[in-house]
PDB file of C-alpha atoms in Angstrom:
ATOM      1  CA  MET A   1      -0.010   0.011  -0.007  1.00 50.00           C
ATOM      2  CA  GLY A   2       1.212   3.482  -0.741  1.00 56.00           C
ATOM      3  CA  LYS A   3       1.894   6.032   1.906  1.00 60.00           C
ATOM      4  CA  PRO A   4      -1.069   8.198   2.948  1.00 57.00           C
ATOM      5  CA  VAL A   5      -1.089  11.604   1.316  1.00 54.00           C
ATOM      6  CA  LYS A   6      -0.466  14.322   3.836  1.00 59.00           C
ATOM      7  CA  THR A   7      -2.748  17.323   3.779  1.00 56.00           C
ATOM      8  CA  PRO A   8      -0.587  20.434   3.686  1.00 61.00           C
ATOM      9  CA  LYS A   9      -0.854  22.556   6.819  1.00 71.00           C
ATOM     10  CA  ARG A  10      -2.471  25.926   6.441  1.00 72.00           C
ATOM     11  CA  THR A  11      -0.329  28.957   7.085  1.00 87.00           C
ATOM     12  CA  ARG A  12      -1.046  31.226   9.983  1.00 83.00           C
ATOM     13  CA  ARG A  13      -2.503  33.779   7.598  1.00 86.00           C
ATOM     14  CA  GLU A  14      -4.790  31.161   6.043  1.00 87.00           C
ATOM     15  CA  GLN A  15      -5.915  30.051   9.486  1.00 88.00           C
ATOM     16  CA  ALA A  16      -6.672  33.636  10.477  1.00 89.00           C
ATOM     17  CA  ALA A  17      -8.646  34.201   7.264  1.00 89.00           C
ATOM     18  CA  ALA A  18     -10.630  31.010   7.824  1.00 91.00           C
ATOM     19  CA  THR A  19     -11.436  32.042  11.406  1.00 93.00           C
ATOM     20  CA  ARG A  20     -12.515  35.489  10.258  1.00 94.00           C
ATOM     21  CA  GLU A  21     -14.780  33.954   7.597  1.00 93.00           C
ATOM     22  CA  ARG A  22     -16.302  31.566  10.127  1.00 94.00           C
ATOM     23  CA  VAL A  23     -17.014  34.374  12.616  1.00 97.00           C
ATOM     24  CA  ILE A  24     -18.589  36.566   9.934  1.00 96.00           C
ATOM     25  CA  ARG A  25     -20.856  33.794   8.687  1.00 95.00           C
ATOM     26  CA  ALA A  26     -21.894  33.026  12.270  1.00 97.00           C
ATOM     27  CA  ALA A  27     -22.485  36.716  12.985  1.00 97.00           C
ATOM     28  CA  ILE A  28     -24.729  37.110   9.943  1.00 96.00           C
ATOM     29  CA  GLU A  29     -26.879  34.219  11.198  1.00 96.00           C
ATOM     30  CA  VAL A  30     -27.091  35.568  14.758  1.00 97.00           C
ATOM     31  CA  PHE A  31     -27.715  39.178  13.700  1.00 96.00           C
ATOM     32  CA  THR A  32     -30.497  37.983  11.408  1.00 95.00           C
ATOM     33  CA  GLU A  33     -32.133  35.952  14.134  1.00 95.00           C
ATOM     34  CA  ALA A  34     -31.693  38.301  17.130  1.00 96.00           C
ATOM     35  CA  GLY A  35     -31.299  41.745  15.583  1.00 95.00           C
ATOM     36  CA  TYR A  36     -28.449  44.108  16.308  1.00 96.00           C
ATOM     37  CA  VAL A  37     -29.470  44.989  19.874  1.00 95.00           C
ATOM     38  CA  GLY A  38     -30.316  41.393  20.802  1.00 96.00           C
ATOM     39  CA  THR A  39     -27.062  39.926  19.508  1.00 96.00           C
ATOM     40  CA  ARG A  40     -24.277  39.169  21.977  1.00 96.00           C
ATOM     41  CA  MET A  41     -20.692  38.541  21.017  1.00 96.00           C
ATOM     42  CA  THR A  42     -20.783  35.377  23.130  1.00 96.00           C
ATOM     43  CA  ASP A  43     -23.655  34.069  20.966  1.00 97.00           C
ATOM     44  CA  ILE A  44     -21.596  34.707  17.802  1.00 97.00           C
ATOM     45  CA  ALA A  45     -18.524  33.004  19.325  1.00 97.00           C
ATOM     46  CA  GLY A  46     -20.559  29.971  20.269  1.00 96.00           C
ATOM     47  CA  ARG A  47     -22.078  29.720  16.780  1.00 96.00           C
ATOM     48  CA  ALA A  48     -18.654  30.053  15.197  1.00 96.00           C
ATOM     49  CA  GLY A  49     -17.051  27.573  17.546  1.00 95.00           C
ATOM     50  CA  VAL A  50     -14.372  29.982  18.833  1.00 96.00           C
ATOM     51  CA  ALA A  51     -13.603  31.706  22.085  1.00 96.00           C
ATOM     52  CA  VAL A  52     -15.283  35.055  22.609  1.00 96.00           C
ATOM     53  CA  GLN A  53     -11.819  36.578  23.086  1.00 96.00           C
ATOM     54  CA  THR A  54     -11.071  35.545  19.511  1.00 96.00           C
ATOM     55  CA  VAL A  55     -14.094  37.454  18.222  1.00 96.00           C
ATOM     56  CA  TYR A  56     -13.032  40.581  20.129  1.00 96.00           C
ATOM     57  CA  PHE A  57      -9.434  40.190  18.986  1.00 95.00           C
ATOM     58  CA  VAL A  58     -10.452  40.126  15.327  1.00 94.00           C
ATOM     59  CA  PHE A  59     -13.267  42.679  15.353  1.00 95.00           C
ATOM     60  CA  HIS A  60     -12.956  44.658  18.634  1.00 92.00           C
ATOM     61  CA  THR A  61     -16.599  45.794  18.774  1.00 95.00           C
ATOM     62  CA  LYS A  62     -20.045  44.572  17.739  1.00 96.00           C
ATOM     63  CA  GLY A  63     -20.351  47.551  15.406  1.00 95.00           C
ATOM     64  CA  GLU A  64     -17.099  46.702  13.667  1.00 96.00           C
ATOM     65  CA  LEU A  65     -18.303  43.148  13.238  1.00 96.00           C
ATOM     66  CA  LEU A  66     -21.641  44.367  11.754  1.00 96.00           C
ATOM     67  CA  GLN A  67     -19.703  46.464   9.242  1.00 95.00           C
ATOM     68  CA  ALA A  68     -17.548  43.447   8.341  1.00 96.00           C
ATOM     69  CA  CYS A  69     -20.682  41.350   7.778  1.00 96.00           C
ATOM     70  CA  PHE A  70     -22.158  43.970   5.498  1.00 95.00           C
ATOM     71  CA  ASP A  71     -18.922  44.402   3.518  1.00 95.00           C
ATOM     72  CA  HIS A  72     -18.576  40.641   3.197  1.00 94.00           C
ATOM     73  CA  ALA A  73     -22.073  40.373   1.760  1.00 94.00           C
ATOM     74  CA  VAL A  74     -21.643  43.272  -0.674  1.00 93.00           C
ATOM     75  CA  LEU A  75     -18.243  42.159  -2.000  1.00 92.00           C
ATOM     76  CA  GLY A  76     -19.465  38.671  -2.686  1.00 89.00           C
ATOM     77  CA  PRO A  77     -17.459  35.466  -3.265  1.00 85.00           C
ATOM     78  CA  ASP A  78     -14.839  37.228  -5.415  1.00 86.00           C
ATOM     79  CA  GLY A  79     -14.254  39.968  -2.886  1.00 88.00           C
ATOM     80  CA  LEU A  80     -14.832  42.745  -5.435  1.00 88.00           C
ATOM     81  CA  PRO A  81     -16.344  46.174  -4.748  1.00 89.00           C
ATOM     82  CA  PRO A  82     -19.568  46.745  -6.706  1.00 88.00           C
ATOM     83  CA  LEU A  83     -17.934  49.026  -9.302  1.00 86.00           C
ATOM     84  CA  GLN A  84     -15.431  46.279 -10.074  1.00 91.00           C
ATOM     85  CA  GLN A  85     -17.986  43.491 -10.402  1.00 91.00           C
ATOM     86  CA  PRO A  86     -18.820  42.028 -13.849  1.00 92.00           C
ATOM     87  CA  PHE A  87     -22.179  43.763 -14.249  1.00 92.00           C
ATOM     88  CA  ILE A  88     -20.442  47.140 -14.487  1.00 92.00           C
ATOM     89  CA  ALA A  89     -18.489  45.941 -17.510  1.00 93.00           C
ATOM     90  CA  GLU A  90     -21.785  44.724 -18.984  1.00 95.00           C
ATOM     91  CA  ILE A  91     -23.226  48.214 -18.623  1.00 94.00           C
ATOM     92  CA  SER A  92     -20.258  49.610 -20.507  1.00 91.00           C
ATOM     93  CA  VAL A  93     -20.839  47.396 -23.547  1.00 94.00           C
ATOM     94  CA  ALA A  94     -24.650  47.450 -23.518  1.00 95.00           C
ATOM     95  CA  GLU A  95     -26.249  48.397 -26.829  1.00 95.00           C
ATOM     96  CA  SER A  96     -29.214  50.259 -25.331  1.00 96.00           C
ATOM     97  CA  GLY A  97     -30.216  52.079 -22.192  1.00 96.00           C
ATOM     98  CA  ARG A  98     -32.629  49.305 -21.263  1.00 97.00           C
ATOM     99  CA  ALA A  99     -29.915  46.664 -21.737  1.00 97.00           C
ATOM    100  CA  ALA A 100     -27.634  48.717 -19.483  1.00 97.00           C
ATOM    101  CA  LEU A 101     -30.334  48.930 -16.824  1.00 97.00           C
ATOM    102  CA  ALA A 102     -30.980  45.204 -17.112  1.00 97.00           C
ATOM    103  CA  ALA A 103     -27.271  44.546 -16.499  1.00 96.00           C
ATOM    104  CA  PHE A 104     -27.348  46.847 -13.488  1.00 97.00           C
ATOM    105  CA  VAL A 105     -30.432  45.100 -12.113  1.00 97.00           C
ATOM    106  CA  ARG A 106     -28.825  41.661 -12.437  1.00 96.00           C
ATOM    107  CA  GLY A 107     -25.764  42.821 -10.493  1.00 95.00           C
ATOM    108  CA  ASN A 108     -27.789  44.751  -7.968  1.00 96.00           C
ATOM    109  CA  THR A 109     -30.115  41.802  -7.347  1.00 96.00           C
ATOM    110  CA  ALA A 110     -27.157  39.500  -6.717  1.00 95.00           C
ATOM    111  CA  ILE A 111     -25.820  41.993  -4.156  1.00 95.00           C
ATOM    112  CA  LEU A 112     -29.201  42.399  -2.490  1.00 96.00           C
ATOM    113  CA  SER A 113     -29.658  38.633  -2.226  1.00 94.00           C
ATOM    114  CA  ARG A 114     -26.518  38.590  -0.052  1.00 94.00           C
ATOM    115  CA  ALA A 115     -26.666  41.969   1.726  1.00 94.00           C
ATOM    116  CA  ALA A 116     -30.293  43.048   2.118  1.00 95.00           C
ATOM    117  CA  VAL A 117     -30.942  41.139   5.317  1.00 94.00           C
ATOM    118  CA  ILE A 118     -27.845  42.381   7.126  1.00 95.00           C
ATOM    119  CA  LYS A 119     -28.626  45.926   5.993  1.00 95.00           C
ATOM    120  CA  GLU A 120     -32.116  45.524   7.424  1.00 94.00           C
ATOM    121  CA  VAL A 121     -30.511  44.504  10.738  1.00 95.00           C
ATOM    122  CA  ALA A 122     -28.494  47.738  10.766  1.00 95.00           C
ATOM    123  CA  GLU A 123     -31.514  49.839   9.798  1.00 95.00           C
ATOM    124  CA  SER A 124     -33.573  48.310  12.594  1.00 93.00           C
ATOM    125  CA  ALA A 125     -31.348  49.894  15.258  1.00 94.00           C
ATOM    126  CA  PRO A 126     -31.252  53.635  14.286  1.00 93.00           C
ATOM    127  CA  HIS A 127     -30.547  54.696  17.888  1.00 95.00           C
ATOM    128  CA  GLU A 128     -27.386  52.558  18.054  1.00 95.00           C
ATOM    129  CA  PRO A 129     -24.557  54.785  16.775  1.00 95.00           C
ATOM    130  CA  ASP A 130     -22.501  51.930  15.364  1.00 94.00           C
ATOM    131  CA  ALA A 131     -25.428  50.464  13.462  1.00 95.00           C
ATOM    132  CA  ALA A 132     -26.475  53.898  12.183  1.00 96.00           C
ATOM    133  CA  ALA A 133     -22.899  54.470  10.985  1.00 95.00           C
ATOM    134  CA  VAL A 134     -23.051  51.237   8.939  1.00 94.00           C
ATOM    135  CA  VAL A 135     -26.257  52.456   7.238  1.00 94.00           C
ATOM    136  CA  GLU A 136     -24.815  55.929   6.580  1.00 95.00           C
ATOM    137  CA  ARG A 137     -21.620  54.585   5.038  1.00 93.00           C
ATOM    138  CA  SER A 138     -23.597  52.126   2.938  1.00 92.00           C
ATOM    139  CA  GLU A 139     -25.882  54.813   1.540  1.00 93.00           C
ATOM    140  CA  GLN A 140     -23.038  57.184   0.739  1.00 94.00           C
ATOM    141  CA  ARG A 141     -21.159  54.447  -1.084  1.00 93.00           C
ATOM    142  CA  ARG A 142     -24.262  53.494  -2.988  1.00 93.00           C
ATOM    143  CA  ARG A 143     -24.957  57.069  -3.970  1.00 95.00           C
ATOM    144  CA  ASP A 144     -21.390  57.546  -5.209  1.00 94.00           C
ATOM    145  CA  GLY A 145     -21.539  54.325  -7.220  1.00 94.00           C
ATOM    146  CA  LEU A 146     -25.010  54.807  -8.639  1.00 95.00           C
ATOM    147  CA  SER A 147     -24.268  58.346  -9.694  1.00 96.00           C
ATOM    148  CA  GLN A 148     -21.551  56.895 -11.969  1.00 94.00           C
ATOM    149  CA  VAL A 149     -24.078  54.473 -13.430  1.00 95.00           C
ATOM    150  CA  VAL A 150     -26.521  57.322 -14.087  1.00 96.00           C
ATOM    151  CA  ASP A 151     -23.798  59.470 -15.674  1.00 96.00           C
ATOM    152  CA  GLN A 152     -22.906  56.696 -18.049  1.00 94.00           C
ATOM    153  CA  ILE A 153     -26.500  56.085 -19.059  1.00 95.00           C
ATOM    154  CA  ALA A 154     -27.133  59.815 -19.477  1.00 96.00           C
ATOM    155  CA  GLU A 155     -24.059  60.273 -21.650  1.00 95.00           C
ATOM    156  CA  ARG A 156     -24.743  57.314 -23.934  1.00 95.00           C
ATOM    157  CA  TRP A 157     -28.505  57.213 -24.221  1.00 95.00           C
ATOM    158  CA  GLY A 158     -29.942  60.266 -22.486  1.00 95.00           C
ATOM    159  CA  LEU A 159     -32.301  60.598 -19.535  1.00 97.00           C
ATOM    160  CA  ARG A 160     -35.996  61.226 -19.637  1.00 96.00           C
ATOM    161  CA  PRO A 161     -36.699  64.848 -20.676  1.00 96.00           C
ATOM    162  CA  GLY A 162     -36.548  67.171 -17.683  1.00 96.00           C
ATOM    163  CA  LEU A 163     -34.944  64.596 -15.405  1.00 97.00           C
ATOM    164  CA  LYS A 164     -31.720  65.843 -13.812  1.00 97.00           C
ATOM    165  CA  ALA A 165     -28.879  63.430 -13.125  1.00 97.00           C
ATOM    166  CA  THR A 166     -29.121  64.061  -9.368  1.00 97.00           C
ATOM    167  CA  ASP A 167     -32.826  63.244  -9.412  1.00 98.00           C
ATOM    168  CA  ALA A 168     -32.180  60.158 -11.524  1.00 97.00           C
ATOM    169  CA  THR A 169     -29.661  59.026  -8.925  1.00 97.00           C
ATOM    170  CA  ASP A 170     -32.273  59.550  -6.175  1.00 97.00           C
ATOM    171  CA  LEU A 171     -34.757  57.414  -8.099  1.00 97.00           C
ATOM    172  CA  LEU A 172     -32.214  54.700  -8.713  1.00 96.00           C
ATOM    173  CA  LEU A 173     -31.289  54.674  -5.010  1.00 95.00           C
ATOM    174  CA  VAL A 174     -34.894  54.384  -3.854  1.00 96.00           C
ATOM    175  CA  LEU A 175     -36.094  51.806  -6.345  1.00 97.00           C
ATOM    176  CA  SER A 176     -33.080  49.491  -6.098  1.00 96.00           C
ATOM    177  CA  THR A 177     -32.596  49.533  -2.369  1.00 95.00           C
ATOM    178  CA  SER A 178     -33.125  46.579  -0.004  1.00 94.00           C
ATOM    179  CA  GLY A 179     -36.587  47.577   1.236  1.00 94.00           C
ATOM    180  CA  PRO A 180     -38.656  46.806  -1.886  1.00 95.00           C
ATOM    181  CA  PHE A 181     -36.521  43.728  -2.576  1.00 96.00           C
ATOM    182  CA  LEU A 182     -37.188  42.182   0.836  1.00 96.00           C
ATOM    183  CA  GLU A 183     -40.855  43.213   0.896  1.00 96.00           C
ATOM    184  CA  LEU A 184     -41.562  41.643  -2.517  1.00 97.00           C
ATOM    185  CA  ARG A 185     -39.678  38.514  -1.415  1.00 96.00           C
ATOM    186  CA  ARG A 186     -42.020  38.306   1.543  1.00 96.00           C
ATOM    187  CA  TYR A 187     -44.895  38.441  -0.913  1.00 97.00           C
ATOM    188  CA  GLY A 188     -43.438  35.416  -2.666  1.00 97.00           C
ATOM    189  CA  TRP A 189     -41.694  37.137  -5.555  1.00 97.00           C
ATOM    190  CA  SER A 190     -38.716  35.324  -7.042  1.00 96.00           C
ATOM    191  CA  ASP A 191     -35.472  37.152  -7.788  1.00 95.00           C
ATOM    192  CA  THR A 192     -36.262  36.837 -11.511  1.00 96.00           C
ATOM    193  CA  LYS A 193     -39.719  38.383 -11.109  1.00 97.00           C
ATOM    194  CA  TYR A 194     -38.230  41.183  -8.998  1.00 97.00           C
ATOM    195  CA  ALA A 195     -35.492  41.876 -11.578  1.00 97.00           C
ATOM    196  CA  GLU A 196     -38.022  42.067 -14.412  1.00 97.00           C
ATOM    197  CA  TRP A 197     -40.149  44.544 -12.445  1.00 98.00           C
ATOM    198  CA  LEU A 198     -37.184  46.712 -11.468  1.00 98.00           C
ATOM    199  CA  THR A 199     -35.849  46.840 -15.035  1.00 98.00           C
ATOM    200  CA  ASP A 200     -39.260  47.955 -16.331  1.00 97.00           C
ATOM    201  CA  ALA A 201     -39.628  50.543 -13.533  1.00 97.00           C
ATOM    202  CA  LEU A 202     -36.173  52.000 -14.077  1.00 97.00           C
ATOM    203  CA  ALA A 203     -36.626  52.132 -17.838  1.00 97.00           C
ATOM    204  CA  ARG A 204     -39.875  54.115 -17.397  1.00 96.00           C
ATOM    205  CA  GLU A 205     -38.462  56.460 -14.794  1.00 97.00           C
ATOM    206  CA  LEU A 206     -35.008  57.142 -16.201  1.00 97.00           C
ATOM    207  CA  LEU A 207     -34.800  56.678 -19.958  1.00 96.00           C
ATOM    208  CA  ASP A 208     -35.600  59.076 -22.755  1.00 85.00           C
TER     209      ASP A 208
END
């Protein structure tokens, strides 16, 4: 019989990254179940199977951990910021304004499917400064990113007559945020049905 194949040992950095990932995944589950106020770091440590001191060593505070959970969900499996994700490139090569909006909606829906619930957790605790800060940073980043999407659509295909770019950005923010996505999910809508509705709504509201 041949010698058993040895599994290579993970480096310290790989071990730390794996622990961080495990804590974040556990935190998302606990935050979703208990809300921001009701979540304890000890609960997250227990779910992740690590000592609570480990959680504090990596994230320091519950607010910092909530931000890490939100960032993890937004960046997705490839760890890319939204403006570097594939759907942005699809917008750039789209042949019509509607096709560009459809590409945006596909990418946005994928992000919402990962991040909407944890954003709802943060929004449910407006009197908690750390949670409110997560929401504020999220909205500012979204506005900055979506304004670039609007500028590209306006330059290539034009906006609806009388619609200013700033107002178009407001509409894009409101229609594509997590609230309608989660509410329609609760009504039994699939992601596909939601994406079709949002594409139609954005085309009516934004395009010339």
